């Protein structure tokens, strides 16, 4: 293996949102790989603006607010600015992942809990140990985001509510380009950073007669969605795009050994 460029010559498909694909592509290029960016999903603000603003105006009635993604932070900031709402002084904040925590810090919000394992389930476990009896928790999420945090908190007896601030939407177009890449065998690895992207990929490639690339998932929940379609995938460690790149490098090394 080329130690300086361990992904040399490897063709890697990036399917995440266009705005978030550039940093992922740079990481792959730094390792010698060839990124192919075909966004399969996009994020837009949710339509029910009045309901969202009403709920955010009552943020002071919650003791905790939970963010499971950078997108949640982005649209929370958008709607809070729209309503000109101040963040309640005593509210505590939980975040899944260091990047989500850094996004919160960038808008002046300090986190109280960031689980060591970047998963919503682990956050719910830590919340169960930390939240006081009677604390109310608001979970920020997208329209197709996984509900594991909410479900787990309910199981733990925590009073939790969800607020959908953005829509995960499948991107129209690109199907022909994706099919051509797969049919010509031009992809070694296909990366998935959310369950909704897995579903979009599978819908677009259904019935395609092509060699499957190696699938790479950002976390357990995404890998479980992939498994629902009958496929196993490599899982990043940690659950970040950096972890995905490292997992691909490890797989290349395994294949060459």
Short mmCIF file of N, CA and C in Angstrom, two decimals, residues 152-245:
data_model
loop_
_atom_site.label_atom_id
_atom_site.label_comp_id
_atom_site.label_asym_id
_atom_site.label_seq_id
_atom_site.Cartn_x
_atom_site.Cartn_y
_atom_site.Cartn_z
N UNK A 152 -35.89 5.72 22.51
CA UNK A 152 -35.09 5.27 23.65
C UNK A 152 -35.40 6.10 24.90
N UNK A 153 -35.59 7.41 24.71
CA UNK A 153 -35.90 8.25 25.87
C UNK A 153 -37.26 7.90 26.47
N UNK A 154 -38.21 7.61 25.59
CA UNK A 154 -39.52 7.20 26.08
C UNK A 154 -39.41 5.90 26.89
N UNK A 155 -38.57 4.98 26.37
CA UNK A 155 -38.36 3.72 27.09
C UNK A 155 -37.75 3.96 28.46
N UNK A 156 -36.95 5.01 28.57
CA UNK A 156 -36.28 5.35 29.83
C UNK A 156 -37.18 6.20 30.74
N UNK A 157 -38.37 6.50 30.29
CA UNK A 157 -39.30 7.28 31.11
C UNK A 157 -39.05 8.77 31.07
N UNK A 158 -38.29 9.23 30.08
CA UNK A 158 -38.01 10.66 29.94
C UNK A 158 -39.13 11.32 29.12
N UNK A 159 -39.59 12.49 29.57
CA UNK A 159 -40.65 13.20 28.85
C UNK A 159 -40.02 13.92 27.66
N UNK A 160 -40.16 13.33 26.49
CA UNK A 160 -39.50 13.86 25.30
C UNK A 160 -40.53 14.22 24.23
N UNK A 161 -40.21 15.26 23.46
CA UNK A 161 -41.02 15.66 22.31
C UNK A 161 -40.08 15.90 21.14
N UNK A 162 -40.62 15.82 19.93
CA UNK A 162 -39.81 16.02 18.73
C UNK A 162 -40.30 17.26 17.97
N UNK A 163 -39.38 17.92 17.32
CA UNK A 163 -39.73 19.05 16.47
C UNK A 163 -38.99 18.91 15.14
N UNK A 164 -39.76 18.74 14.06
CA UNK A 164 -39.16 18.58 12.73
C UNK A 164 -38.91 19.97 12.13
N UNK A 165 -37.65 20.29 11.90
CA UNK A 165 -37.29 21.61 11.39
C UNK A 165 -36.88 21.60 9.92
N UNK A 166 -36.60 20.41 9.37
CA UNK A 166 -36.17 20.38 7.98
C UNK A 166 -36.65 19.10 7.29
N UNK A 167 -36.69 19.21 5.97
CA UNK A 167 -37.14 18.08 5.15
C UNK A 167 -35.92 17.41 4.50
N UNK A 168 -35.86 16.09 4.62
CA UNK A 168 -34.87 15.32 3.86
C UNK A 168 -35.56 14.96 2.55
N UNK A 169 -35.05 15.46 1.44
CA UNK A 169 -35.71 15.23 0.17
C UNK A 169 -34.78 14.54 -0.82
N UNK A 170 -35.30 13.53 -1.49
CA UNK A 170 -34.52 12.87 -2.53
C UNK A 170 -34.30 13.85 -3.67
N UNK A 171 -33.09 13.91 -4.18
CA UNK A 171 -32.75 14.85 -5.26
C UNK A 171 -33.17 14.25 -6.59
N UNK A 172 -33.88 15.05 -7.38
CA UNK A 172 -34.27 14.55 -8.71
C UNK A 172 -33.06 14.60 -9.64
N UNK A 173 -33.08 13.79 -10.67
CA UNK A 173 -31.96 13.76 -11.61
C UNK A 173 -30.82 12.89 -11.12
N UNK A 174 -29.74 12.86 -11.83
CA UNK A 174 -28.52 12.11 -11.52
C UNK A 174 -28.66 10.60 -11.67
N UNK A 175 -29.90 10.09 -11.86
CA UNK A 175 -30.05 8.63 -11.93
C UNK A 175 -29.27 8.05 -13.10
N UNK A 176 -29.31 8.75 -14.24
CA UNK A 176 -28.58 8.25 -15.41
C UNK A 176 -27.09 8.23 -15.18
N UNK A 177 -26.58 9.29 -14.55
CA UNK A 177 -25.15 9.38 -14.26
C UNK A 177 -24.74 8.29 -13.27
N UNK A 178 -25.59 8.07 -12.26
CA UNK A 178 -25.29 7.03 -11.27
C UNK A 178 -25.28 5.65 -11.93
N UNK A 179 -26.27 5.40 -12.77
CA UNK A 179 -26.34 4.10 -13.45
C UNK A 179 -25.11 3.86 -14.31
N UNK A 180 -24.69 4.90 -15.05
CA UNK A 180 -23.52 4.75 -15.93
C UNK A 180 -22.27 4.42 -15.13
N UNK A 181 -22.11 5.11 -14.00
CA UNK A 181 -20.92 4.86 -13.17
C UNK A 181 -20.90 3.42 -12.66
N UNK A 182 -22.06 2.95 -12.23
CA UNK A 182 -22.11 1.60 -11.67
C UNK A 182 -22.00 0.53 -12.76
N UNK A 183 -22.65 0.78 -13.90
CA UNK A 183 -22.64 -0.22 -14.98
C UNK A 183 -21.26 -0.37 -15.61
N UNK A 184 -20.49 0.70 -15.59
CA UNK A 184 -19.15 0.62 -16.18
C UNK A 184 -18.11 0.16 -15.15
N UNK A 185 -18.59 -0.15 -13.94
CA UNK A 185 -17.67 -0.63 -12.91
C UNK A 185 -16.72 0.43 -12.41
N UNK A 186 -17.14 1.68 -12.54
CA UNK A 186 -16.25 2.79 -12.19
C UNK A 186 -16.31 3.21 -10.74
N UNK A 187 -16.96 2.44 -9.91
CA UNK A 187 -17.04 2.78 -8.50
C UNK A 187 -16.56 1.60 -7.67
N UNK A 188 -15.59 1.82 -6.80
CA UNK A 188 -15.11 0.77 -5.89
C UNK A 188 -15.87 0.78 -4.57
N UNK A 189 -16.16 2.02 -4.08
CA UNK A 189 -16.85 2.15 -2.79
C UNK A 189 -17.99 3.16 -2.93
N UNK A 190 -19.14 2.85 -2.36
CA UNK A 190 -20.27 3.79 -2.30
C UNK A 190 -20.52 4.13 -0.85
N UNK A 191 -20.56 5.42 -0.53
CA UNK A 191 -20.66 5.85 0.87
C UNK A 191 -22.06 6.38 1.18
N UNK A 192 -22.55 6.02 2.37
CA UNK A 192 -23.88 6.45 2.82
C UNK A 192 -23.76 7.12 4.18
N UNK A 193 -24.23 8.36 4.28
CA UNK A 193 -24.13 9.09 5.54
C UNK A 193 -25.47 9.22 6.27
N UNK A 194 -26.51 8.57 5.77
CA UNK A 194 -27.79 8.55 6.50
C UNK A 194 -28.68 7.45 5.92
N UNK A 195 -29.66 6.99 6.72
CA UNK A 195 -30.60 5.99 6.22
C UNK A 195 -31.38 6.48 5.00
N UNK A 196 -31.74 7.77 4.96
CA UNK A 196 -32.53 8.27 3.83
C UNK A 196 -31.72 8.21 2.53
N UNK A 197 -30.41 8.37 2.63
CA UNK A 197 -29.57 8.25 1.42
C UNK A 197 -29.52 6.79 0.95
N UNK A 198 -29.47 5.86 1.88
CA UNK A 198 -29.50 4.44 1.50
C UNK A 198 -30.77 4.16 0.71
N UNK A 199 -31.90 4.64 1.24
CA UNK A 199 -33.18 4.38 0.56
C UNK A 199 -33.21 5.02 -0.83
N UNK A 200 -32.69 6.24 -0.94
CA UNK A 200 -32.67 6.92 -2.25
C UNK A 200 -31.80 6.14 -3.24
N UNK A 201 -30.64 5.68 -2.78
CA UNK A 201 -29.72 4.91 -3.65
C UNK A 201 -30.41 3.64 -4.14
N UNK A 202 -31.05 2.93 -3.22
CA UNK A 202 -31.66 1.65 -3.59
C UNK A 202 -32.82 1.84 -4.56
N UNK A 203 -33.57 2.93 -4.38
CA UNK A 203 -34.68 3.20 -5.32
C UNK A 203 -34.14 3.47 -6.72
N UNK A 204 -33.03 4.19 -6.80
CA UNK A 204 -32.49 4.57 -8.10
C UNK A 204 -31.76 3.42 -8.81
N UNK A 205 -31.28 2.46 -8.06
CA UNK A 205 -30.50 1.39 -8.66
C UNK A 205 -31.27 0.08 -8.74
N UNK A 206 -32.54 0.10 -8.38
CA UNK A 206 -33.34 -1.13 -8.41
C UNK A 206 -33.38 -1.70 -9.84
N UNK A 207 -33.04 -2.96 -9.96
CA UNK A 207 -33.08 -3.62 -11.26
C UNK A 207 -31.85 -3.40 -12.11
N UNK A 208 -30.90 -2.63 -11.61
CA UNK A 208 -29.69 -2.34 -12.38
C UNK A 208 -28.79 -3.58 -12.42
N UNK A 209 -28.29 -3.91 -13.61
CA UNK A 209 -27.41 -5.07 -13.74
C UNK A 209 -25.96 -4.59 -13.71
N UNK A 210 -25.43 -4.47 -12.52
CA UNK A 210 -24.08 -3.93 -12.37
C UNK A 210 -23.39 -4.54 -11.17
N UNK A 211 -22.08 -4.54 -11.21
CA UNK A 211 -21.30 -5.03 -10.05
C UNK A 211 -21.50 -4.05 -8.90
N UNK A 212 -21.85 -4.60 -7.73
CA UNK A 212 -22.06 -3.73 -6.58
C UNK A 212 -20.71 -3.28 -6.03
N UNK A 213 -20.58 -2.00 -5.74
CA UNK A 213 -19.37 -1.56 -5.04
C UNK A 213 -19.43 -2.01 -3.58
N UNK A 214 -18.35 -1.80 -2.86
CA UNK A 214 -18.37 -2.04 -1.42
C UNK A 214 -19.11 -0.87 -0.77
N UNK A 215 -20.09 -1.18 0.07
CA UNK A 215 -20.86 -0.12 0.72
C UNK A 215 -20.19 0.28 2.04
N UNK A 216 -20.22 1.57 2.33
CA UNK A 216 -19.61 2.09 3.55
C UNK A 216 -20.63 2.99 4.25
N UNK A 217 -20.93 2.69 5.52
CA UNK A 217 -21.95 3.43 6.26
C UNK A 217 -21.32 4.24 7.38
N UNK A 218 -21.94 5.39 7.69
CA UNK A 218 -21.37 6.25 8.72
C UNK A 218 -21.65 5.73 10.13
N UNK A 219 -22.69 4.91 10.29
CA UNK A 219 -23.02 4.42 11.63
C UNK A 219 -23.91 3.20 11.60
N UNK A 220 -24.23 2.71 12.80
CA UNK A 220 -25.01 1.48 12.93
C UNK A 220 -26.41 1.61 12.33
N UNK A 221 -27.05 2.77 12.55
CA UNK A 221 -28.43 2.94 12.07
C UNK A 221 -28.48 2.90 10.54
N UNK A 222 -27.51 3.57 9.91
CA UNK A 222 -27.44 3.55 8.45
C UNK A 222 -27.16 2.13 7.96
N UNK A 223 -26.27 1.43 8.66
CA UNK A 223 -25.95 0.04 8.27
C UNK A 223 -27.17 -0.87 8.43
N UNK A 224 -27.99 -0.63 9.45
CA UNK A 224 -29.20 -1.42 9.63
C UNK A 224 -30.18 -1.20 8.48
N UNK A 225 -30.27 0.05 8.02
CA UNK A 225 -31.14 0.35 6.87
C UNK A 225 -30.64 -0.38 5.63
N UNK A 226 -29.31 -0.39 5.44
CA UNK A 226 -28.73 -1.10 4.30
C UNK A 226 -29.04 -2.59 4.40
N UNK A 227 -28.97 -3.11 5.61
CA UNK A 227 -29.25 -4.53 5.82
C UNK A 227 -30.70 -4.86 5.46
N UNK A 228 -31.60 -3.90 5.67
CA UNK A 228 -33.01 -4.12 5.30
C UNK A 228 -33.15 -4.42 3.80
N UNK A 229 -32.19 -3.96 3.00
CA UNK A 229 -32.21 -4.22 1.56
C UNK A 229 -31.39 -5.45 1.19
N UNK A 230 -30.85 -6.12 2.21
CA UNK A 230 -30.13 -7.37 1.96
C UNK A 230 -28.63 -7.22 1.79
N UNK A 231 -28.09 -6.07 2.18
CA UNK A 231 -26.65 -5.85 1.99
C UNK A 231 -25.96 -5.57 3.33
N UNK A 232 -24.72 -5.99 3.42
CA UNK A 232 -23.86 -5.61 4.55
C UNK A 232 -22.95 -4.49 4.09
N UNK A 233 -22.59 -3.63 5.02
CA UNK A 233 -21.67 -2.55 4.69
C UNK A 233 -20.60 -2.38 5.74
N UNK A 234 -19.48 -1.80 5.33
CA UNK A 234 -18.46 -1.43 6.29
C UNK A 234 -19.02 -0.29 7.14
N UNK A 235 -18.62 -0.24 8.41
CA UNK A 235 -19.12 0.82 9.30
C UNK A 235 -17.95 1.66 9.78
N UNK A 236 -18.11 2.98 9.66
CA UNK A 236 -17.05 3.90 10.08
C UNK A 236 -16.78 3.80 11.57
N UNK A 237 -15.55 4.07 11.95
CA UNK A 237 -15.19 4.15 13.37
C UNK A 237 -14.13 5.22 13.53
N UNK A 238 -14.49 6.37 14.13
CA UNK A 238 -15.80 6.74 14.69
C UNK A 238 -16.81 7.04 13.58
N UNK A 239 -18.04 7.39 14.01
CA UNK A 239 -19.13 7.62 13.06
C UNK A 239 -19.01 9.03 12.45
N UNK A 240 -17.98 9.24 11.65
CA UNK A 240 -17.74 10.53 11.00
C UNK A 240 -17.26 10.26 9.58
N UNK A 241 -17.18 11.32 8.76
CA UNK A 241 -16.65 11.10 7.41
C UNK A 241 -15.16 10.74 7.48
N UNK A 242 -14.45 11.27 8.49
CA UNK A 242 -13.05 10.87 8.66
C UNK A 242 -12.98 9.38 8.99
N UNK A 243 -13.91 8.93 9.82
CA UNK A 243 -13.97 7.51 10.15
C UNK A 243 -14.30 6.66 8.94
N UNK A 244 -15.13 7.20 8.03
CA UNK A 244 -15.47 6.45 6.81
C UNK A 244 -14.22 6.28 5.94
N UNK A 245 -13.45 7.37 5.81
CA UNK A 245 -12.23 7.29 4.99
C UNK A 245 -11.24 6.29 5.60
#
